[in-house]
Short mmCIF file of C-alpha atoms in Angstrom, two decimals:
data_model
loop_
_atom_site.label_atom_id
_atom_site.label_comp_id
_atom_site.label_asym_id
_atom_site.label_seq_id
_atom_site.Cartn_x
_atom_site.Cartn_y
_atom_site.Cartn_z
CA MET E 1 16.23 -1.17 -7.23
CA VAL E 2 16.45 -4.94 -6.90
CA ARG E 3 14.45 -7.36 -4.78
CA PRO E 4 16.85 -8.67 -2.11
CA ILE E 5 15.65 -12.27 -2.36
CA GLY E 6 13.88 -14.42 -4.95
CA SER E 7 10.28 -13.61 -5.84
CA SER E 8 9.13 -17.02 -4.56
CA VAL E 9 10.03 -15.96 -1.01
CA GLY E 10 7.22 -13.89 0.45
CA VAL E 11 7.02 -11.36 3.27
CA SER E 12 6.60 -13.15 6.60
CA PHE E 13 6.67 -10.20 9.00
CA ALA E 14 6.08 -6.66 7.82
CA TYR E 15 7.75 -3.42 8.85
CA GLY E 16 6.03 -1.63 11.70
CA ARG E 17 4.35 -4.71 13.16
CA ARG E 18 4.72 -5.18 16.91
CA TYR E 19 6.19 -8.18 18.68
CA SER E 20 4.35 -9.67 21.66
CA ASN E 21 6.51 -7.48 23.94
CA GLY E 22 5.31 -4.34 22.15
CA ILE E 23 8.60 -3.58 20.35
CA ILE E 24 8.18 -2.38 16.76
CA HIS E 25 9.72 -4.47 13.98
CA LYS E 26 12.28 -2.18 12.35
CA GLY E 27 12.63 -4.02 9.06
CA VAL E 28 10.85 -6.46 6.79
CA ASP E 29 11.30 -10.24 6.95
CA PHE E 30 11.22 -12.60 3.96
CA SER E 31 10.76 -16.33 4.48
CA ASP E 32 9.54 -19.57 2.94
CA GLY E 33 10.79 -21.66 5.86
CA ARG E 34 14.10 -22.57 4.22
CA GLU E 35 17.69 -21.31 4.43
CA GLY E 36 20.18 -20.86 1.61
CA HIS E 37 18.46 -18.35 -0.67
CA GLU E 38 20.74 -15.93 -2.50
CA VAL E 39 20.65 -12.47 -0.93
CA ARG E 40 21.29 -9.59 -3.32
CA SER E 41 21.96 -5.90 -2.82
CA CYS E 42 18.96 -3.66 -3.45
CA LEU E 43 21.15 -0.72 -4.49
CA ASP E 44 24.65 0.17 -5.65
CA GLY E 45 26.88 0.98 -2.70
CA THR E 46 29.85 0.21 -0.48
CA VAL E 47 29.97 -2.55 2.14
CA THR E 48 30.53 -0.97 5.57
CA HIS E 49 30.09 -4.13 7.62
CA ALA E 50 30.27 -7.87 7.01
CA GLY E 51 30.15 -10.41 9.83
CA TYR E 52 29.11 -10.22 13.47
CA GLY E 53 28.88 -7.11 15.64
CA GLY E 54 27.81 -4.25 13.41
CA TRP E 55 24.38 -3.08 14.48
CA GLY E 56 24.23 -5.64 17.27
CA PRO E 57 24.12 -9.38 18.03
CA ALA E 58 20.38 -9.63 17.36
CA TYR E 59 21.07 -9.57 13.60
CA GLY E 60 23.59 -12.42 13.78
CA GLN E 61 25.90 -12.48 10.78
CA HIS E 62 24.91 -9.51 8.63
CA VAL E 63 26.00 -7.20 5.84
CA ILE E 64 25.47 -3.42 5.75
CA VAL E 65 25.71 -1.54 2.46
CA LYS E 66 25.99 2.25 2.38
CA SER E 67 24.16 3.67 -0.64
CA THR E 68 22.89 6.91 -2.10
CA PHE E 69 19.17 6.79 -2.79
CA LYS E 70 17.43 9.80 -4.36
CA GLY E 71 20.23 12.06 -3.20
CA LYS E 72 20.23 10.82 0.39
CA THR E 73 22.57 8.43 2.17
CA LYS E 74 21.04 5.14 3.33
CA TRP E 75 22.44 2.14 5.16
CA VAL E 76 20.76 -1.13 4.18
CA LEU E 77 21.20 -4.09 6.53
CA TYR E 78 20.77 -7.72 5.43
CA GLY E 79 20.46 -9.80 8.58
CA HIS E 80 20.65 -13.45 9.74
CA LEU E 81 22.94 -14.53 6.89
CA LYS E 82 24.27 -18.08 6.75
CA THR E 83 27.13 -17.14 4.43
CA GLU E 84 28.67 -13.91 3.15
CA ASN E 85 30.27 -13.18 -0.21
CA VAL E 86 31.53 -9.63 0.34
CA SER E 87 33.99 -7.77 2.54
CA VAL E 88 34.21 -4.31 4.12
CA GLY E 89 35.12 -1.59 1.62
CA GLN E 90 33.96 -3.58 -1.38
CA ARG E 91 31.84 -1.80 -3.98
CA VAL E 92 28.70 -3.69 -4.96
CA LYS E 93 26.13 -3.25 -7.69
CA ALA E 94 22.38 -3.57 -7.33
CA GLY E 95 21.57 -7.24 -7.78
CA GLN E 96 25.03 -8.44 -6.74
CA LYS E 97 25.09 -11.45 -4.42
CA LEU E 98 25.93 -10.57 -0.81
CA GLY E 99 25.52 -14.04 0.68
CA THR E 100 22.84 -16.58 1.51
CA SER E 101 19.94 -16.41 3.94
CA GLY E 102 20.06 -18.14 7.31
CA GLY E 103 18.07 -17.64 10.48
CA ARG E 104 17.74 -21.23 11.69
CA ALA E 105 17.11 -21.10 15.43
CA GLY E 106 20.05 -21.88 17.68
CA GLN E 107 22.77 -21.04 15.15
CA ARG E 108 25.31 -18.31 15.93
CA TYR E 109 24.95 -16.80 12.46
CA SER E 110 21.20 -16.44 13.06
CA GLY E 111 21.31 -14.05 16.02
CA ASN E 112 17.86 -13.56 17.55
CA SER E 113 15.79 -15.67 15.18
CA THR E 114 13.08 -18.28 15.60
CA GLY E 115 13.35 -19.65 12.08
CA PRO E 116 14.89 -19.21 8.62
CA HIS E 117 14.37 -15.76 7.14
CA LEU E 118 16.08 -12.68 5.72
CA HIS E 119 15.71 -9.44 7.67
CA VAL E 120 16.19 -6.23 5.65
CA GLN E 121 16.39 -2.91 7.47
CA VAL E 122 17.05 0.60 6.18
CA GLY E 123 18.67 3.31 8.28
CA TYR E 124 19.08 7.02 7.69
CA ALA E 125 22.14 6.84 9.96
CA ASN E 126 24.66 4.07 10.56
CA ARG E 127 22.97 2.57 13.63
CA TYR E 128 20.10 0.19 14.32
CA ASP E 129 17.79 2.70 16.04
CA ARG E 130 17.79 5.24 13.19
CA TYR E 131 15.46 3.31 10.92
CA GLU E 132 12.77 4.08 8.34
CA ASP E 133 10.28 2.17 6.24
CA PRO E 134 12.34 -0.19 4.04
CA TRP E 135 9.72 -0.08 1.29
CA ALA E 136 11.06 3.38 0.47
CA VAL E 137 14.09 1.51 -0.87
CA ILE E 138 12.83 -2.03 -1.48
CA ASN E 139 10.05 -0.84 -3.74
CA TYR E 140 10.12 -3.64 -6.24
CA SER E 141 6.36 -3.84 -6.63
CA THR E 142 6.18 -1.88 -9.89
CA PRO E 143 7.03 -4.27 -12.75
CA VAL E 144 7.70 -1.49 -15.26
CA ALA E 145 8.69 2.15 -15.12
CA ILE E 146 5.49 4.18 -15.24
CA PRO E 147 5.81 7.89 -15.98
CA VAL E 148 3.61 10.34 -14.11
CA PRO E 149 2.43 12.98 -16.60
CA PRO E 150 1.09 16.39 -15.56
CA ARG E 151 -2.38 15.52 -16.89
CA PRO E 152 -4.16 12.65 -18.68
CA THR E 153 -2.54 12.16 -22.08
CA SER E 154 -5.41 10.46 -23.89
CA LYS E 155 -8.77 11.73 -25.05
CA PRO E 156 -11.32 12.23 -22.26
CA ASP E 157 -13.20 9.05 -23.20
CA LEU E 158 -10.12 6.98 -22.35
CA TRP E 159 -9.44 8.07 -18.79
CA PHE E 160 -11.21 7.53 -15.53
CA GLY E 161 -10.80 9.83 -12.54
CA ILE E 162 -11.45 8.90 -8.90
CA ASP E 163 -11.13 10.96 -5.73
CA LEU E 164 -10.43 8.80 -2.67
CA ARG E 165 -11.26 10.21 0.76
CA ASN E 166 -10.30 8.78 4.14
CA LEU E 167 -12.45 10.33 6.88
CA ALA E 168 -10.71 8.54 9.76
CA GLY E 169 -10.28 10.85 12.72
CA PHE E 170 -13.34 13.00 12.08
CA ASN E 171 -14.77 11.70 15.36
CA ASP E 172 -11.42 11.00 16.99
CA HIS E 173 -11.33 9.90 20.64
CA GLY E 174 -14.95 10.87 21.18
CA ILE E 175 -14.35 14.51 20.25
CA ASP E 176 -16.74 15.53 17.51
CA THR E 177 -14.64 17.36 14.92
CA TRP E 178 -17.08 16.67 12.09
CA HIS E 179 -18.59 20.15 11.80
CA ALA E 180 -15.18 21.78 12.15
CA ARG E 181 -13.81 19.86 9.17
CA ILE E 182 -16.59 18.75 6.87
CA VAL E 183 -17.23 22.18 5.31
CA LYS E 184 -13.64 22.42 4.06
CA THR E 185 -13.68 18.80 2.95
CA ILE E 186 -16.85 19.20 0.88
CA ALA E 187 -15.46 22.38 -0.67
CA ASP E 188 -12.28 20.52 -1.57
CA ILE E 189 -14.22 17.64 -3.15
CA LYS E 190 -16.07 20.19 -5.28
CA THR E 191 -12.79 21.81 -6.32
CA VAL E 192 -11.21 18.48 -7.27
CA GLY E 193 -14.37 17.63 -9.20
CA ARG E 194 -13.87 13.96 -10.03
CA ALA E 195 -16.75 11.94 -11.42
CA VAL E 196 -16.35 9.34 -8.67
CA VAL E 197 -15.60 9.85 -4.96
CA ALA E 198 -14.71 6.73 -2.95
CA VAL E 199 -15.01 7.21 0.81
CA ILE E 200 -13.67 5.04 3.62
CA GLU E 201 -14.13 5.49 7.38
CA LEU E 202 -17.34 7.50 6.98
CA PRO E 203 -18.92 7.41 10.49
CA ASN E 204 -22.28 5.62 10.37
CA GLY E 205 -23.95 8.43 12.28
CA LYS E 206 -22.81 10.97 9.69
CA VAL E 207 -23.86 9.18 6.50
CA ASP E 208 -27.11 11.12 6.07
CA ASP E 209 -25.39 14.45 6.71
CA PHE E 210 -22.62 13.58 4.26
CA LYS E 211 -25.18 12.56 1.61
CA LYS E 212 -26.97 15.91 1.93
CA ARG E 213 -23.73 17.87 1.68
CA MET E 214 -22.60 15.86 -1.35
CA SER E 215 -25.99 16.30 -3.02
CA ALA E 216 -25.65 20.06 -2.63
CA ILE E 217 -22.49 20.01 -4.78
CA GLY E 218 -23.92 17.70 -7.45
CA TYR E 219 -23.17 14.17 -6.22
CA LYS E 220 -25.52 11.26 -5.63
CA HIS E 221 -24.95 8.26 -3.37
CA ALA E 222 -24.10 5.18 -5.43
CA GLY E 223 -24.30 2.88 -2.42
CA GLY E 224 -22.23 1.56 0.43
CA ASN E 225 -22.24 0.14 3.94
CA MET E 226 -20.25 0.23 7.20
CA GLY E 227 -18.03 3.17 6.34
CA ARG E 228 -17.33 2.27 2.68
CA HIS E 229 -19.30 4.39 0.23
CA LEU E 230 -19.25 5.58 -3.37
CA PHE E 231 -20.58 8.89 -4.63
CA VAL E 232 -20.85 9.89 -8.28
CA LEU E 233 -21.79 13.04 -10.12
CA LYS E 234 -25.52 13.03 -10.79
CA HIS E 235 -25.08 12.50 -14.53
CA VAL E 236 -22.99 9.35 -13.99
CA ALA E 237 -24.77 6.01 -14.33
CA VAL E 238 -24.34 3.26 -11.73
CA ASP E 239 -25.32 -0.06 -13.31
CA ALA E 240 -25.23 -2.15 -10.16
CA GLY E 241 -23.94 -2.20 -6.63
CA VAL E 242 -23.37 -4.94 -4.10
CA VAL E 243 -22.19 -5.31 -0.51
CA PHE E 244 -20.33 -8.53 0.28
CA ASN E 245 -18.51 -10.05 3.25
CA LEU E 246 -14.80 -10.78 3.53
CA SER E 247 -13.48 -13.98 5.04
CA PRO E 248 -12.19 -14.88 7.47
CA ASP E 249 -13.57 -12.50 10.06
CA LEU E 250 -11.75 -12.04 13.35
CA GLY E 251 -13.38 -11.91 16.74
CA GLY E 252 -16.80 -11.40 15.22
CA ASP E 253 -15.65 -8.24 13.41
CA ASN E 254 -17.20 -9.06 10.06
CA LYS E 255 -15.66 -6.88 7.38
CA VAL E 256 -17.61 -5.91 4.30
CA ALA E 257 -16.81 -4.42 0.92
CA PHE E 258 -18.89 -2.37 -1.46
CA MET E 259 -18.48 -2.27 -5.22
CA ALA E 260 -20.37 -0.85 -8.14
CA VAL E 261 -20.18 -0.63 -11.92
CA ILE E 262 -19.62 3.02 -12.82
CA ARG E 263 -20.47 4.26 -16.31
CA PRO E 264 -19.70 7.96 -16.88
CA THR E 265 -21.74 9.44 -19.70
CA ASP E 266 -18.59 10.72 -21.42
CA ASN E 267 -16.83 7.33 -21.14
CA PRO E 268 -17.99 4.36 -23.24
CA ASN E 269 -16.14 1.87 -21.06
CA PRO E 270 -17.59 0.92 -17.65
CA ALA E 271 -15.34 0.51 -14.62
CA ILE E 272 -15.71 -1.23 -11.28
CA VAL E 273 -14.70 0.57 -8.10
CA ALA E 274 -14.61 -1.50 -4.90
CA VAL E 275 -13.76 -0.19 -1.43
CA THR E 276 -13.11 -2.02 1.83
CA GLN E 277 -11.22 -1.99 5.11
CA LEU E 278 -9.33 -5.08 6.30
CA GLU E 279 -9.23 -6.14 9.94
CA ASN E 280 -6.49 -4.69 12.15
CA GLU E 281 -6.11 -7.02 15.13
CA ASP E 282 -3.97 -9.81 13.67
CA LEU E 283 -0.47 -8.37 14.14
CA THR E 284 1.13 -10.90 11.76
CA GLY E 285 -0.93 -9.70 8.80
CA THR E 286 -1.99 -13.26 7.92
CA THR E 287 -5.71 -12.55 8.30
CA GLN E 288 -5.40 -9.37 6.21
CA VAL E 289 -3.79 -11.36 3.38
CA LYS E 290 -6.60 -13.93 3.47
CA GLN E 291 -9.22 -11.18 3.48
CA ALA E 292 -7.49 -9.39 0.60
CA ARG E 293 -7.53 -12.59 -1.45
CA SER E 294 -11.21 -13.05 -0.62
CA PHE E 295 -11.88 -9.42 -1.59
CA LEU E 296 -10.01 -9.64 -4.88
CA SER E 297 -11.53 -12.96 -5.94
CA GLN E 298 -15.06 -11.67 -5.34
CA VAL E 299 -14.37 -8.39 -7.14
CA LEU E 300 -12.91 -10.14 -10.20
CA ALA E 301 -15.79 -12.63 -10.30
CA TYR E 302 -18.18 -9.69 -10.23
CA ALA E 303 -16.23 -8.02 -13.03
CA ARG E 304 -16.47 -11.13 -15.21
CA ALA E 305 -20.21 -11.37 -14.58
CA LYS E 306 -20.62 -7.72 -15.66
CA ASP E 307 -18.23 -8.03 -18.65
CA VAL E 308 -15.86 -5.44 -17.20
CA PRO E 309 -12.19 -6.10 -18.13
CA GLU E 310 -9.66 -6.37 -15.30
CA ASP E 311 -7.81 -3.24 -16.39
CA ARG E 312 -11.01 -1.33 -15.53
CA VAL E 313 -11.18 -2.72 -11.98
CA PHE E 314 -10.08 -0.43 -9.14
CA PRO E 315 -9.89 -2.09 -5.70
CA VAL E 316 -9.35 0.33 -2.81
CA LEU E 317 -8.13 -1.03 0.52
CA ASP E 318 -7.55 0.40 3.96
CA THR E 319 -5.04 -1.96 5.61
CA ASN E 320 -2.24 -1.78 8.15
CA SER E 321 -0.42 -4.71 6.52
CA ASP E 322 0.01 -3.13 3.11
CA SER E 323 3.31 -4.81 2.22
CA ARG E 324 2.08 -8.36 2.86
CA VAL E 325 -1.29 -7.68 1.25
CA LEU E 326 0.41 -6.27 -1.84
CA HIS E 327 3.07 -8.94 -2.29
CA GLU E 328 1.02 -11.98 -1.27
CA ALA E 329 -2.47 -11.15 -2.54
CA PHE E 330 -2.29 -8.60 -5.36
CA GLU E 331 1.03 -9.06 -7.12
CA PRO E 332 0.40 -12.79 -7.80
CA ALA E 333 -2.82 -11.73 -9.56
CA GLY E 334 -0.96 -9.21 -11.73
CA PHE E 335 -1.90 -6.05 -9.83
CA PHE E 336 0.55 -3.43 -8.60
CA ASP E 337 0.33 -0.65 -6.07
CA THR E 338 -0.32 2.52 -8.04
CA ALA E 339 -0.02 4.64 -4.91
CA ALA E 340 3.52 3.36 -4.37
CA THR E 341 4.33 4.19 -7.98
CA ALA E 342 3.01 7.71 -7.71
CA TYR E 343 4.68 8.16 -4.32
CA SER E 344 8.06 7.02 -5.60
CA SER E 345 9.54 10.46 -4.91
CA GLU E 346 7.84 10.88 -1.54
CA ASN E 347 8.27 9.47 1.94
CA SER E 348 6.65 6.04 1.88
CA ALA E 349 4.82 6.79 5.15
CA TRP E 350 2.21 8.56 3.04
CA ARG E 351 1.00 5.23 1.67
CA THR E 352 0.73 3.23 4.89
CA PHE E 353 -2.96 3.79 5.50
CA VAL E 354 -4.29 2.78 2.11
CA GLY E 355 -3.34 0.67 -0.87
CA TRP E 356 -4.74 1.40 -4.33
CA PHE E 357 -4.32 -1.30 -6.92
CA ALA E 358 -4.87 -1.30 -10.67
CA LYS E 359 -4.05 -3.81 -13.38
CA PRO E 360 -2.56 -2.86 -16.78
CA THR E 361 -3.33 -4.85 -19.94
CA LYS E 362 -1.21 -5.59 -22.96
CA GLY E 363 -0.84 -2.57 -25.20
CA LYS E 364 -1.91 -0.18 -22.46
CA ARG E 365 -0.34 1.45 -19.46
CA ILE E 366 -1.68 3.27 -16.46
CA ASP E 367 -0.52 6.85 -15.97
CA LEU E 368 -1.11 8.36 -12.58
CA ILE E 369 -1.63 11.84 -11.26
CA LEU E 370 -1.63 12.13 -7.50
CA ALA E 371 -2.65 15.21 -5.52
CA GLN E 372 -1.84 14.44 -1.88
CA ARG E 373 -2.93 16.73 0.92
CA LYS E 374 0.20 16.34 3.04
CA ARG E 375 -0.13 16.20 6.81
CA PRO E 376 1.46 14.31 9.70
CA VAL E 377 0.77 10.59 9.45
CA ALA E 378 1.37 8.06 12.21
CA ARG E 379 1.63 4.41 11.26
CA PHE E 380 -1.70 2.57 11.23
CA ARG E 381 -3.83 5.67 11.73
CA VAL E 382 -4.17 9.19 10.43
CA ARG E 383 -3.21 11.93 12.89
CA THR E 384 -5.46 14.92 12.31
CA THR E 385 -6.34 18.35 13.61
CA THR E 386 -9.60 20.24 13.34
CA ALA E 387 -8.13 22.45 10.62
CA ASP E 388 -7.30 19.57 8.28
CA LEU E 389 -9.23 18.31 5.32
CA SER E 390 -9.64 14.57 4.96
CA ASP E 391 -6.58 12.76 3.75
CA HIS E 392 -7.15 11.77 0.17
CA LEU E 393 -5.62 10.52 -3.03
CA ASP E 394 -6.70 12.09 -6.29
CA ILE E 395 -5.90 9.65 -9.07
CA PHE E 396 -6.40 9.60 -12.82
CA ALA E 397 -6.03 6.19 -14.44
CA ASP E 398 -5.25 6.79 -18.11
CA ILE E 399 -5.82 3.54 -20.02
CA GLY E 400 -5.33 4.91 -23.51
CA LYS E 401 -3.44 2.66 -25.95
CA ARG E 402 0.24 3.44 -26.52
#
């Protein structure tokens, strides 16, 4: 898979965001405020449309490429093009130039556009209203191919296991489902048995109850605040823990993060786990990106102060602007989305509610094992029933030398 536009051009409007009229954005927009960037095909395929018309006048001059992706047919649209370099029926290779980006307001080739940008949209049928998350195809965030082994491949002292739990929906719409679900969730945490359990969206009124239940299965509370908490097995050392604020806040909703240095007794290398939730009111994602940068800078400063290398830093985020946060805050710092890597064979909707980032170092790689409890997921929130366990990711990060 190939990035459709140069890496210097960031995401300006993410998939799934809503316009002011409530309509959902069906693709992902890339922009740096200028026209004329080369637009390249993400995948091998055949051009089915080039010019105006196609999926509608809103896209202006656009190219549609029909491709096969993981055994399924996809139609990838590249919209608001200033120029085109291909014709209908032409075979193209991934990375081949399709044209140049346009989008300047008032130009016929721009269609419905308020400024220069490239719009990329993926359809599971050849029409504009049969769309899906384009990051399933435009998943260029992983800089190298990372195999997913069946189990950690290094000695036990070289891997670090974390169980991430999202408890959103346990008190959904005022209906207390806590007691109907928590017993199964605690039993599942015990079965998974990781040394560290990171929890987000833990209702404040249930913290004491959750602590007691976790203590009964051998976990102690390592600290946390405002829904973000860490629990570790009782033999695991926690060197330090700190709660810090993210900036900017929005509408007085001051977001916090919690992080701690974790030092398992069977692991000579300490690690930092940090959990937070970004704000969800700014529909452009701009505030989330700023908060993510604030979060990451504070976490890395903390790591340096504690002499913990960056490849042992595990930031956990709950965000509804995951694509912008990833590409504008984490990738420039050398981090990649390990959840996206592990989910490469799954529907990308499973990664919309959380991003998990880890940073490899020279001579090492990060292998991932992911055990996902599959259930219906609606964008921006988890849709649950009383019979469900909490949604969670179960990840091993194997940092053994290769």
